[in-house]
Coordinates of C-alpha atoms and ligand atoms in Angstrom, one line a residue:
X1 CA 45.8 -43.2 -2.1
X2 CA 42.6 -42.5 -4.6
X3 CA 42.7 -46.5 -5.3
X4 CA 42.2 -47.1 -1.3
X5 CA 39.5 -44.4 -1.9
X6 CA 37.8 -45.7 -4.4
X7 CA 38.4 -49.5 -2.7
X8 CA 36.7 -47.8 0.1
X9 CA 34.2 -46.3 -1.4
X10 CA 33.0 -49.8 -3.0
X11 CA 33.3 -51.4 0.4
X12 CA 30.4 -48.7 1.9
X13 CA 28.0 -49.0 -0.8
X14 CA 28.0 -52.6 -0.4
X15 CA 27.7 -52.3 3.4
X16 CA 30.9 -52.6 4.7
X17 CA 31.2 -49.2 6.0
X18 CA 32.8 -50.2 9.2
X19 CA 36.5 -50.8 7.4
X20 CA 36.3 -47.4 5.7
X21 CA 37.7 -45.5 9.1
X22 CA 40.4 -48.2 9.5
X23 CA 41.6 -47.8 5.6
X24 CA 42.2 -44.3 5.6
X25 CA 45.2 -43.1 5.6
X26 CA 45.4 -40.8 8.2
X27 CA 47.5 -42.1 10.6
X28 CA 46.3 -40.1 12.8
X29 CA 45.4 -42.3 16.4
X30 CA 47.8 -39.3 18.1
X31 CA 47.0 -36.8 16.8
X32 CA 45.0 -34.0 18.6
X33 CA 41.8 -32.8 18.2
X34 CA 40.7 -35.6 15.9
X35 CA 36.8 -35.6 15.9
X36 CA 34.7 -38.2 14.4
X37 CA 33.6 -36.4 11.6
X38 CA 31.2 -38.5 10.4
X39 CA 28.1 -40.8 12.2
X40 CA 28.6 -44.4 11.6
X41 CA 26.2 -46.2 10.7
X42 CA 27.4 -49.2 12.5
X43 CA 28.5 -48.1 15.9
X44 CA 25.3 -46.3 16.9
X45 CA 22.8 -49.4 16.7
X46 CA 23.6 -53.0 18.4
X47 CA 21.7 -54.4 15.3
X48 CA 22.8 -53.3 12.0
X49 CA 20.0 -52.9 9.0
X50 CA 21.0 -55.7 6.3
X51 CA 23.5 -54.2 3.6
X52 CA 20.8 -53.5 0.6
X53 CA 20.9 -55.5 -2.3
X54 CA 22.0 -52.4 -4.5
X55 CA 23.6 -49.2 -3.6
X56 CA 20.5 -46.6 -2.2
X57 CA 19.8 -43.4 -4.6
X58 CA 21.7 -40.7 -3.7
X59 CA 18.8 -37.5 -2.9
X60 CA 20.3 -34.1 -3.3
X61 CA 20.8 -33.5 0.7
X62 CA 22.8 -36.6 1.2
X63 CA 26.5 -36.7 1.1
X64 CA 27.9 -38.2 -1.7
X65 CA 31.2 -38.9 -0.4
X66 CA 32.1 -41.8 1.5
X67 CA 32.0 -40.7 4.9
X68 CA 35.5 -40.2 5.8
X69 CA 37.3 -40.7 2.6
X70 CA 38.4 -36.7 2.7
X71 CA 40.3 -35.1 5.5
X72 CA 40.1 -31.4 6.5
X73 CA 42.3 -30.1 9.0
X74 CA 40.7 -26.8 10.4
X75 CA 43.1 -24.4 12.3
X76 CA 41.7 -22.0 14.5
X77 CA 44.2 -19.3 14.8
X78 CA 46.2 -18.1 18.1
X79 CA 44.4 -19.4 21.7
X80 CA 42.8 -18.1 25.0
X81 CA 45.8 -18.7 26.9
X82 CA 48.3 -17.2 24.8
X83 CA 47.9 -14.1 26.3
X84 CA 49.0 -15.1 30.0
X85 CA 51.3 -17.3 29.0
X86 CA 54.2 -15.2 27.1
X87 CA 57.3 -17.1 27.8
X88 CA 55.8 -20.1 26.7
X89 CA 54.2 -18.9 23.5
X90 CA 57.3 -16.7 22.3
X91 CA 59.7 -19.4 22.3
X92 CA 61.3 -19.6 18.9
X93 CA 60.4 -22.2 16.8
X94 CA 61.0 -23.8 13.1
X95 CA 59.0 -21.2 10.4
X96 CA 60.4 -22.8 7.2
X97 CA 62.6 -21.1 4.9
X98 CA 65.8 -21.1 7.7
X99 CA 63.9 -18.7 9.6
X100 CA 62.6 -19.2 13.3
X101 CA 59.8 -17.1 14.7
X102 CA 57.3 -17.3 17.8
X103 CA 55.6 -20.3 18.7
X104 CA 52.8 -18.2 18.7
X105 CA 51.0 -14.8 18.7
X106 CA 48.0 -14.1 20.7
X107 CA 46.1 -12.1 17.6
X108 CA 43.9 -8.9 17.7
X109 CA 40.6 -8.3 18.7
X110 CA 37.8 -5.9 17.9
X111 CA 38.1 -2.2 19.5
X112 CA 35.4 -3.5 21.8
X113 CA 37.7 -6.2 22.8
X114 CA 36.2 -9.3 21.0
X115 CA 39.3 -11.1 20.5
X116 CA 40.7 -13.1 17.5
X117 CA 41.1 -16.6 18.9
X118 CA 37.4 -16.3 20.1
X119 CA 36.2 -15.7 16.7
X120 CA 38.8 -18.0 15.6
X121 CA 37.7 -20.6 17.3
X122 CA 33.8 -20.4 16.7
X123 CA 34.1 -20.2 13.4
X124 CA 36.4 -23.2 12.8
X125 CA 33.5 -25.0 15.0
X126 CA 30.8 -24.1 12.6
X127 CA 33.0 -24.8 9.5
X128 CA 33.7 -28.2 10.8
X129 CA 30.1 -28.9 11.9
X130 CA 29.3 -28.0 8.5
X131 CA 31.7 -30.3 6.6
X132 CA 31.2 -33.3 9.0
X133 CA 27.8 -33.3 8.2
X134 CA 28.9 -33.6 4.5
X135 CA 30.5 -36.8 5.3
X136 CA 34.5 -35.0 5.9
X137 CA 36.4 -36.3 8.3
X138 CA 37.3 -33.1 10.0
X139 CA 40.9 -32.9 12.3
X140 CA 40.9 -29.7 14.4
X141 CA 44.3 -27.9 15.5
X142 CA 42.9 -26.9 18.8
X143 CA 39.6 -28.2 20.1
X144 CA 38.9 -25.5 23.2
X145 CA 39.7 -21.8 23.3
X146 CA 41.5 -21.5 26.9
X147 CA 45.0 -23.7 26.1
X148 CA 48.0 -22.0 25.0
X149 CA 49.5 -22.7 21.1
X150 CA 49.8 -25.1 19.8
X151 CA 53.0 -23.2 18.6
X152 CA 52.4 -22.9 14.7
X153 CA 55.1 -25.4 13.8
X154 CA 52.9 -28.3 15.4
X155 CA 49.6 -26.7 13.6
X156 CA 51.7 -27.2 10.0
X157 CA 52.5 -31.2 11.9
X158 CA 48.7 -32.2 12.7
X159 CA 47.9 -31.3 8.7
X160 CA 51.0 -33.4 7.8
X161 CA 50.5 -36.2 9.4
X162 CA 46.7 -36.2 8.9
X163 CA 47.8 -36.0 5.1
X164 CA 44.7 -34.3 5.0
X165 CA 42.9 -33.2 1.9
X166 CA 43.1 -29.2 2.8
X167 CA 44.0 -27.6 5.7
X168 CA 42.8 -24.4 6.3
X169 CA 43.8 -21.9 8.8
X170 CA 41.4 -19.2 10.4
X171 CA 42.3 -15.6 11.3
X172 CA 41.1 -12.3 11.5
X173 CA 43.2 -9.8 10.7
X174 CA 43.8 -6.2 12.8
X175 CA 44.5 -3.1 11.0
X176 CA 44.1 0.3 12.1
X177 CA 44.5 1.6 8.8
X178 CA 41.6 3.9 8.3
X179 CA 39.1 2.6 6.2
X180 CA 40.8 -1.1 6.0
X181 CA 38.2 -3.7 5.0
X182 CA 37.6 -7.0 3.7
X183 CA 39.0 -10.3 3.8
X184 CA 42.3 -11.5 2.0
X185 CA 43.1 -15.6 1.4
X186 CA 47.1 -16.2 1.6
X187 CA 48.8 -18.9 0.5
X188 CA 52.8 -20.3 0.4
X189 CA 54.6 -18.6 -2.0
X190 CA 57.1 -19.3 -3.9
X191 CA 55.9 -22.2 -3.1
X192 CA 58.2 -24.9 -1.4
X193 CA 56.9 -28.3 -2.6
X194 CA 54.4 -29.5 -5.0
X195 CA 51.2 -29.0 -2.5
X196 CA 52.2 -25.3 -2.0
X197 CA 52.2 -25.4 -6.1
X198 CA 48.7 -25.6 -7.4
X199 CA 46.6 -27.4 -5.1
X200 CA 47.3 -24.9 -2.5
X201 CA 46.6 -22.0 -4.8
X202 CA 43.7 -23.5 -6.1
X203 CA 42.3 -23.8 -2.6
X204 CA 42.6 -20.1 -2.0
X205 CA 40.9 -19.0 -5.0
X206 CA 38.0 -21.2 -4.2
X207 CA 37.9 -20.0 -0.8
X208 CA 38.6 -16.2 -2.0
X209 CA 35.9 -17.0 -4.8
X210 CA 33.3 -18.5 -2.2
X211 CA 33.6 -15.5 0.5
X212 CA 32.9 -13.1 -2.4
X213 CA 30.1 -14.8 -3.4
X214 CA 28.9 -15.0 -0.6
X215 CA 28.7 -11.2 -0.4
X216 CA 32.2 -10.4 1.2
X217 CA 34.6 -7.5 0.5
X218 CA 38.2 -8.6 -0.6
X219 CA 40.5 -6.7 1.5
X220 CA 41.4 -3.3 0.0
X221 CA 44.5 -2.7 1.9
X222 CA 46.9 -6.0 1.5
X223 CA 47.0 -8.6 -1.1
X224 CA 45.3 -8.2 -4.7
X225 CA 42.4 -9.7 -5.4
X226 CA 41.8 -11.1 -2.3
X227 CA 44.3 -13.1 -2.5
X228 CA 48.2 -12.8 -0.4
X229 CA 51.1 -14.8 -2.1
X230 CA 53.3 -14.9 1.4
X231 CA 56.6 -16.4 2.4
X232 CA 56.6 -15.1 5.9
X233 CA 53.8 -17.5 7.4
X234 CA 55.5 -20.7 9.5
X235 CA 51.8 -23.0 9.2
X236 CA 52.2 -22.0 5.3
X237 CA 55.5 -22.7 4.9
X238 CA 56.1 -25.8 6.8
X239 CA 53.1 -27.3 5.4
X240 CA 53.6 -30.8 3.0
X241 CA 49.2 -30.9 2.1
X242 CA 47.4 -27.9 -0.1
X243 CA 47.0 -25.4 2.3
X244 CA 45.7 -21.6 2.4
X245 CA 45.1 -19.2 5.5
X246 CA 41.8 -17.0 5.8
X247 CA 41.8 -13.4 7.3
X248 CA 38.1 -13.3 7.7
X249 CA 38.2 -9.7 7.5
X250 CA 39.4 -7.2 9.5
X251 CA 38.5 -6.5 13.1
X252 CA 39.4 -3.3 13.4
X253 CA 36.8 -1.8 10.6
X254 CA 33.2 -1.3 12.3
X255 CA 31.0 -2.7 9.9
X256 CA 33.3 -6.4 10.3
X257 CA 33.6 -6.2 13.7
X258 CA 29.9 -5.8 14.0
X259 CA 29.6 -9.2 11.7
X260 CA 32.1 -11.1 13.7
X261 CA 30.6 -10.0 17.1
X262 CA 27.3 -11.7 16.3
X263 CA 26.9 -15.4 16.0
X264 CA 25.0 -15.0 12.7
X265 CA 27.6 -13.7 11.4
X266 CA 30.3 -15.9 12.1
X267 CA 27.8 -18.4 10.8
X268 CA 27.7 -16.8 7.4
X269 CA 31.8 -16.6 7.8
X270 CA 31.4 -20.3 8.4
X271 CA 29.0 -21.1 5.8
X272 CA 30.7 -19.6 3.2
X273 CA 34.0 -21.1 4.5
X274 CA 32.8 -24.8 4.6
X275 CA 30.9 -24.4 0.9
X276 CA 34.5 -23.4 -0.5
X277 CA 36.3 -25.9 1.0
X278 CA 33.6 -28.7 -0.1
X279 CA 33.8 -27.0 -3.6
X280 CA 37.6 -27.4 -3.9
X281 CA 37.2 -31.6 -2.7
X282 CA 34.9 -32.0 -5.6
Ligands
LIG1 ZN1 45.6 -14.2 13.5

């Protein structure tokens, strides 16, 4: 896989970009939500600038990736129409481990009734604004906030099969714990296959690490550290790529919900979100 990268890669510079969508390895023509991540330089104009003699100089805005050549599968947790749709939503499926569990949940909300999958959902939008712009090719688990599920056993599928780079799922968490603040990053754990192993604990310490400096509280009331080792989470267990789940905070406490109400601040969710995720593709 790095050598087609790097093959890729070669093939851009010298102005060939048009093969590098065809050599990923995705796979992923089915799967949902796909977005294209990335302009091409090709498709947009009928007649394509000559290939330059040498590779241009990189500025410091510019993506130096080759567009495409990482994969981010962003999971927006729970959906608008989970909660009319119960039947449908708590039919049992796979969760990993032996165990079975709902195909879905439909999340919290504020106490002013701004619910999870709303925020969910925004946020995963600005996250993968953010990283398309940075040349990922971003694969979302839900691209509108009125369906119901996908039940969590598909969400674990679409990072699969996208053999994506990180998948990250997006929550908010609910308690009514007095005084419960502050986000918390969980991962698999034990872990159930290499990508659980490091690569998926690596990506939640440089997700825990970017929300903190990016000025947010790490949960006081669950995990340690901002961090949750967890065997009880189906997308986490189920999943074969390095993935980690975010609880953004909790919507419950005042002072979050107040941040997760306003669009600036699920844009500094967001921002801080997409800059980890770009830190741990290197
Ligand atoms: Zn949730």
């Amino acid at each position: 896989m790095v050598a087609v990268r790097v093959r890729a890669g070669f093939l851009a510079i010298t102005g060939l970009l048009l093969l590098t969508g065809c050599e990923s390895p995705v796979g992923d023509a089915a799967a949902p939500g796909v977005s294209t991540s990335a302009p091409s330089p090709v498709a947009s104009s009928s007649s394509p600038p000559p290939a330059p003699a040498t590779p241009p100089p990189t500025s410091s805005s510019a993506p130096v990736r080759v567009p495409g050549s990482k994969v981010v599968v962003l999971d927006a947790g729970h959906n608008g129409g989970n909660g009319s749709h119960a039947a449908e939503i708590n039919k049992l499926v796979p969760a990993g481990r032996g165990e079975m569990k709902p195909c879905n949940t439909t999340g919290t909300s504020t106490n002013a009734g701004y619910p999870e999958h709303a925020f969910t959902f925004d946020v995963t939008q600005r996250v993968g604004a953010a990283l398309a712009a940075k040349g990922v090719k971003v694969v979302y688990t839900r691209t509108d906030d009125k369906g119901v599920g996908p039940c969590v056993d598909k969400r674990a599928a679409t990072g699969n099969s996208a053999n994506a780079d990180a998948v990250v799922s997006i929550h908010a968490d609910g308690s009514t714990a007095s005084g419960s603040r502050g986000f918390h990053v969980a991962y698999s754990s034990p872990p159930l296959n290499a990508q659980q192993g490091e690569p998926s604990t690596r990506l939640s310490k440089t997700l825990r690490d970017g929300l903190r400096s990016a000025g947010f509280p790490s949960a006081n009331y669950i995990g340690k550290d901002g961090l949750a080792p967890r065997a009880d989470l189906a997308g986490l267990n189920l999943s074969t790529r390095p993935a980690a789940l975010v609880e953004c905070g909790n919507m419950r406490n005042a002072t979050e919900a107040a941040s997760m109400t306003s669009a600036d601040g699920r844009q500094k969710y967001a921002d801080a979100i997409a800059a980890a995720i770009e830190a741990y593709l290197g």
